[in-house]
Structures are given as C-alpha cells and as structure tokens.
mmCIF file of C-alpha atoms in Angstrom:
data_model
loop_
_atom_site.group_PDB
_atom_site.id
_atom_site.type_symbol
_atom_site.label_atom_id
_atom_site.label_comp_id
_atom_site.label_asym_id
_atom_site.label_seq_id
_atom_site.Cartn_x
_atom_site.Cartn_y
_atom_site.Cartn_z
ATOM 1 C CA MET N 1 27.127 -3.055 46.478
ATOM 2 C CA SER N 2 28.111 -3.646 42.849
ATOM 3 C CA ARG N 3 26.262 -6.890 43.048
ATOM 4 C CA ARG N 4 22.985 -5.095 43.780
ATOM 5 C CA ARG N 5 23.428 -2.831 40.778
ATOM 6 C CA GLY N 6 23.945 -5.806 38.467
ATOM 7 C CA THR N 7 20.882 -7.517 39.838
ATOM 8 C CA ALA N 8 18.806 -4.375 39.392
ATOM 9 C CA ARG N 9 19.934 -3.993 35.803
ATOM 10 C CA ARG N 10 19.020 -7.557 34.963
ATOM 11 C CA GLY N 11 15.601 -6.987 36.482
ATOM 12 C CA TRP N 12 14.776 -4.193 34.035
ATOM 13 C CA GLY N 13 15.373 -6.195 30.856
ATOM 14 C CA PRO N 14 12.578 -8.715 31.361
ATOM 15 C CA ARG N 15 10.250 -5.953 32.569
ATOM 16 C CA ILE N 16 10.863 -3.857 29.474
ATOM 17 C CA LEU N 17 10.476 -6.883 27.214
ATOM 18 C CA GLY N 18 7.288 -7.881 29.029
ATOM 19 C CA GLY N 19 5.929 -4.353 28.660
ATOM 20 C CA LEU N 20 6.682 -4.335 24.937
ATOM 21 C CA VAL N 21 4.998 -7.710 24.459
ATOM 22 C CA ALA N 22 1.960 -6.532 26.445
ATOM 23 C CA ALA N 23 1.760 -3.320 24.382
ATOM 24 C CA PHE N 24 2.004 -5.342 21.148
ATOM 25 C CA ILE N 25 -0.832 -7.597 22.301
ATOM 26 C CA LEU N 26 -2.980 -4.637 23.363
ATOM 27 C CA ILE N 27 -2.622 -2.797 20.054
ATOM 28 C CA GLN N 28 -3.968 -5.877 18.290
ATOM 29 C CA LEU N 29 -7.332 -4.976 19.859
ATOM 30 C CA VAL N 30 -7.542 -1.739 17.846
ATOM 31 C CA PRO N 31 -9.927 -2.598 14.997
ATOM 32 C CA TYR N 32 -8.647 -0.065 12.421
ATOM 33 C CA GLY N 33 -6.844 -1.733 9.553
ATOM 34 C CA ARG N 34 -8.577 -5.073 9.654
ATOM 35 C CA ALA N 35 -11.804 -4.463 7.768
ATOM 36 C CA HIS N 36 -10.143 -5.438 4.485
ATOM 37 C CA THR N 37 -13.099 -4.434 2.432
ATOM 38 C CA ASN N 38 -13.067 -4.400 -1.307
ATOM 39 C CA PRO N 39 -16.007 -2.256 -2.374
ATOM 40 C CA PRO N 40 -17.939 -3.385 -5.433
ATOM 41 C CA VAL N 41 -16.399 -2.686 -8.809
ATOM 42 C CA MET N 42 -18.560 0.071 -10.295
ATOM 43 C CA ALA N 43 -16.509 0.640 -13.443
ATOM 44 C CA SER N 44 -13.597 -0.963 -15.245
ATOM 45 C CA PRO N 45 -11.331 0.828 -17.669
ATOM 46 C CA GLN N 46 -10.895 -0.106 -21.285
ATOM 47 C CA TRP N 47 -7.128 -0.436 -21.136
ATOM 48 C CA ALA N 48 -5.135 1.035 -23.997
ATOM 49 C CA ASP N 49 -3.230 -2.249 -24.173
ATOM 50 C CA ALA N 50 -2.644 -5.442 -22.204
ATOM 51 C CA THR N 51 0.822 -4.343 -21.085
ATOM 52 C CA THR N 52 -0.546 -1.243 -19.358
ATOM 53 C CA GLU N 53 -3.119 -3.338 -17.543
ATOM 54 C CA ALA N 54 -0.498 -5.904 -16.482
ATOM 55 C CA LEU N 55 1.889 -3.205 -15.224
ATOM 56 C CA PHE N 56 -0.939 -1.469 -13.353
ATOM 57 C CA VAL N 57 -2.098 -4.685 -11.693
ATOM 58 C CA ARG N 58 1.487 -5.542 -10.765
ATOM 59 C CA ALA N 59 2.476 -2.186 -9.286
ATOM 60 C CA CYS N 60 -0.658 -0.152 -8.525
ATOM 61 C CA ALA N 61 -3.862 -2.171 -8.150
ATOM 62 C CA ASP N 62 -3.539 -3.041 -4.470
ATOM 63 C CA CYS N 63 -3.997 0.626 -3.529
ATOM 64 C CA HIS N 64 -5.735 2.090 -6.583
ATOM 65 C CA SER N 65 -8.560 -0.357 -7.235
ATOM 66 C CA ASN N 66 -11.348 -2.191 -5.452
ATOM 67 C CA ARG N 67 -9.521 -5.492 -5.901
ATOM 68 C CA THR N 68 -6.909 -5.158 -3.182
ATOM 69 C CA VAL N 69 -5.033 -8.328 -2.294
ATOM 70 C CA TRP N 70 -4.569 -8.108 1.477
ATOM 71 C CA PRO N 71 -1.295 -9.763 2.586
ATOM 72 C CA TRP N 72 -1.008 -11.645 5.887
ATOM 73 C CA TYR N 73 0.867 -8.802 7.584
ATOM 74 C CA SER N 74 -2.085 -6.480 6.966
ATOM 75 C CA ASN N 75 -3.707 -8.267 9.914
ATOM 76 C CA VAL N 76 -0.972 -7.340 12.403
ATOM 77 C CA ALA N 77 -0.953 -3.910 14.070
ATOM 78 C CA PRO N 78 0.744 -1.484 13.681
ATOM 79 C CA VAL N 79 1.544 -2.580 10.105
ATOM 80 C CA SER N 80 -2.176 -3.091 9.456
ATOM 81 C CA TRP N 81 -2.747 0.600 10.192
ATOM 82 C CA LEU N 82 -0.157 1.663 7.626
ATOM 83 C CA VAL N 83 -1.493 -0.698 4.966
ATOM 84 C CA GLN N 84 -5.076 0.464 5.538
ATOM 85 C CA ARG N 85 -4.020 4.117 5.391
ATOM 86 C CA HIS N 86 -2.143 3.564 2.119
ATOM 87 C CA VAL N 87 -5.126 1.788 0.555
ATOM 88 C CA ASP N 88 -7.599 4.418 1.794
ATOM 89 C CA GLU N 89 -5.434 7.261 0.473
ATOM 90 C CA GLY N 90 -4.735 5.489 -2.805
ATOM 91 C CA ARG N 91 -8.391 4.779 -3.466
ATOM 92 C CA SER N 92 -9.371 8.357 -2.627
ATOM 93 C CA LYS N 93 -6.852 9.822 -5.087
ATOM 94 C CA PHE N 94 -7.095 7.430 -8.036
ATOM 95 C CA ASN N 95 -9.319 4.349 -8.208
ATOM 96 C CA ILE N 96 -9.861 2.579 -11.519
ATOM 97 C CA HIS N 97 -13.065 0.914 -10.307
ATOM 98 C CA VAL N 98 -14.962 4.135 -9.534
ATOM 99 C CA PRO N 99 -16.456 6.136 -12.415
ATOM 100 C CA GLY N 100 -14.676 9.427 -12.984
ATOM 101 C CA PHE N 101 -11.525 8.644 -11.028
ATOM 102 C CA GLY N 102 -9.542 8.451 -14.257
ATOM 103 C CA ARG N 103 -9.672 12.233 -14.404
ATOM 104 C CA ASP N 104 -6.410 12.337 -12.461
ATOM 105 C CA ALA N 105 -4.577 10.116 -14.944
ATOM 106 C CA ASP N 106 -2.125 12.859 -15.886
ATOM 107 C CA GLU N 107 -1.101 13.283 -12.268
ATOM 108 C CA ALA N 108 -0.904 9.505 -11.792
ATOM 109 C CA ALA N 109 1.275 9.194 -14.900
ATOM 110 C CA GLN N 110 3.563 11.938 -13.585
ATOM 111 C CA GLN N 111 3.844 10.179 -10.211
ATOM 112 C CA VAL N 112 4.871 6.967 -11.988
ATOM 113 C CA ARG N 113 7.374 8.776 -14.244
ATOM 114 C CA SER N 114 8.993 10.571 -11.318
ATOM 115 C CA GLY N 115 9.358 7.370 -9.284
ATOM 116 C CA LYS N 116 7.014 8.536 -6.510
ATOM 117 C CA MET N 117 4.672 5.654 -7.294
ATOM 118 C CA PRO N 118 4.565 2.954 -6.291
ATOM 119 C CA GLU N 119 5.509 4.303 -2.854
ATOM 120 C CA SER N 120 8.956 3.276 -1.644
ATOM 121 C CA THR N 121 7.480 1.083 1.113
ATOM 122 C CA TYR N 122 5.557 -1.106 -1.356
ATOM 123 C CA PRO N 123 8.147 -2.838 -3.604
ATOM 124 C CA PRO N 124 10.305 -4.321 -0.810
ATOM 125 C CA LEU N 125 7.357 -6.485 0.252
ATOM 126 C CA HIS N 126 6.046 -6.882 -3.307
ATOM 127 C CA PRO N 127 9.104 -7.511 -5.508
ATOM 128 C CA THR N 128 6.992 -7.845 -8.647
ATOM 129 C CA ALA N 129 5.899 -4.217 -8.181
ATOM 130 C CA ARG N 130 9.411 -2.963 -8.925
ATOM 131 C CA LEU N 131 9.378 -1.134 -12.236
ATOM 132 C CA ASN N 132 12.437 -0.347 -14.313
ATOM 133 C CA SER N 133 12.623 2.954 -16.183
ATOM 134 C CA ALA N 134 11.233 1.476 -19.413
ATOM 135 C CA GLU N 135 8.269 -0.045 -17.552
ATOM 136 C CA ARG N 136 7.662 3.262 -15.757
ATOM 137 C CA ALA N 137 7.572 5.111 -19.066
ATOM 138 C CA GLN N 138 5.301 2.486 -20.610
ATOM 139 C CA LEU N 139 2.891 2.529 -17.651
ATOM 140 C CA ALA N 140 2.759 6.342 -17.595
ATOM 141 C CA GLN N 141 2.081 6.479 -21.324
ATOM 142 C CA GLY N 142 -0.527 3.725 -21.015
ATOM 143 C CA LEU N 143 -2.329 5.498 -18.171
ATOM 144 C CA ALA N 144 -2.520 8.672 -20.228
ATOM 145 C CA ALA N 145 -3.798 6.707 -23.237
ATOM 146 C CA THR N 146 -6.324 4.741 -21.177
ATOM 147 C CA PHE N 147 -7.780 7.588 -19.144
ATOM 148 C CA GLY N 148 -6.724 10.599 -21.190
ATOM 149 C CA ASP N 149 -9.263 12.500 -23.243
ATOM 150 C CA ASP N 150 -12.433 10.513 -22.775
ATOM 151 C CA GLU N 151 -13.266 11.683 -19.224
#
C-alpha cells in the first residue's frame, strides 16, 4: 500500500513540470510585449551639459525616450510584458523625444532625487543604471536645468 502512494507521488512531479513547460510555451504566443517599436524622434532636448545627457542615457533613456534598447529577455513572456508595460508607462509620463514632454521635468527630477527612478527592477539587469547619491543629485539638477523654464 505504501508503495502505491510513492508511485502516485512520483507521477505528479513530471505532470506538474510538463504542465508548467506547456504553459510557458503557450504564453509565448501572446503578442503583447514583442512589438519593440521605437517611434520616430520628434524632438531632442538641448541638454544643460554633457553629464546630464550621459546620466539620462545610462539610467533613464530605455523607458523615457524613443531610443529604447530592447534586451534579449524582452522577447520572452512574461518578462516581455513587464518590459513593454514599463516602457509604455515611462514614455507616457516623460519622453524626451516628444515635444512638450519636458513639462514634467520637476516631477522627474523629484523622482530621481527620492530614489524612485530608475525603478528598482531596472538596475539589477542594467548595472550601469545604478546611480550614487551624487549622480542622482546631478541628474535631477540637470533635468531641471534642461527642461525647466523654457517649456
């Protein structure tokens, strides 16, 4: 009798694993997150200085510009869904390549200062996006100087 229980238990493991593999394969058929479009650049900021531009490109541009660099894992669901959502949200809130989107520079600078940007999920996969406190302050100040009063 105990032998039957052991056999039954071993039978579930491969079934569960097979089900998970099948589910993973099926979710790859969902098209969301694979378009990887970079709309045309309609405007480019006149950066206050080269350091601000470099810090922005390093830590912000993948979600807040029309020049997103799409990593390999952005092709694999469900990660592709998260990446696409982050880019869509980022572009809708602050996009340096769309005229008028600099109007939210004060809020963007505050997000950088407070450590809310870049989002906590971004730097682990993009180590160069990690900003120390001095770089955060410099980027926030540069964003305010770049987009501040002229819009």
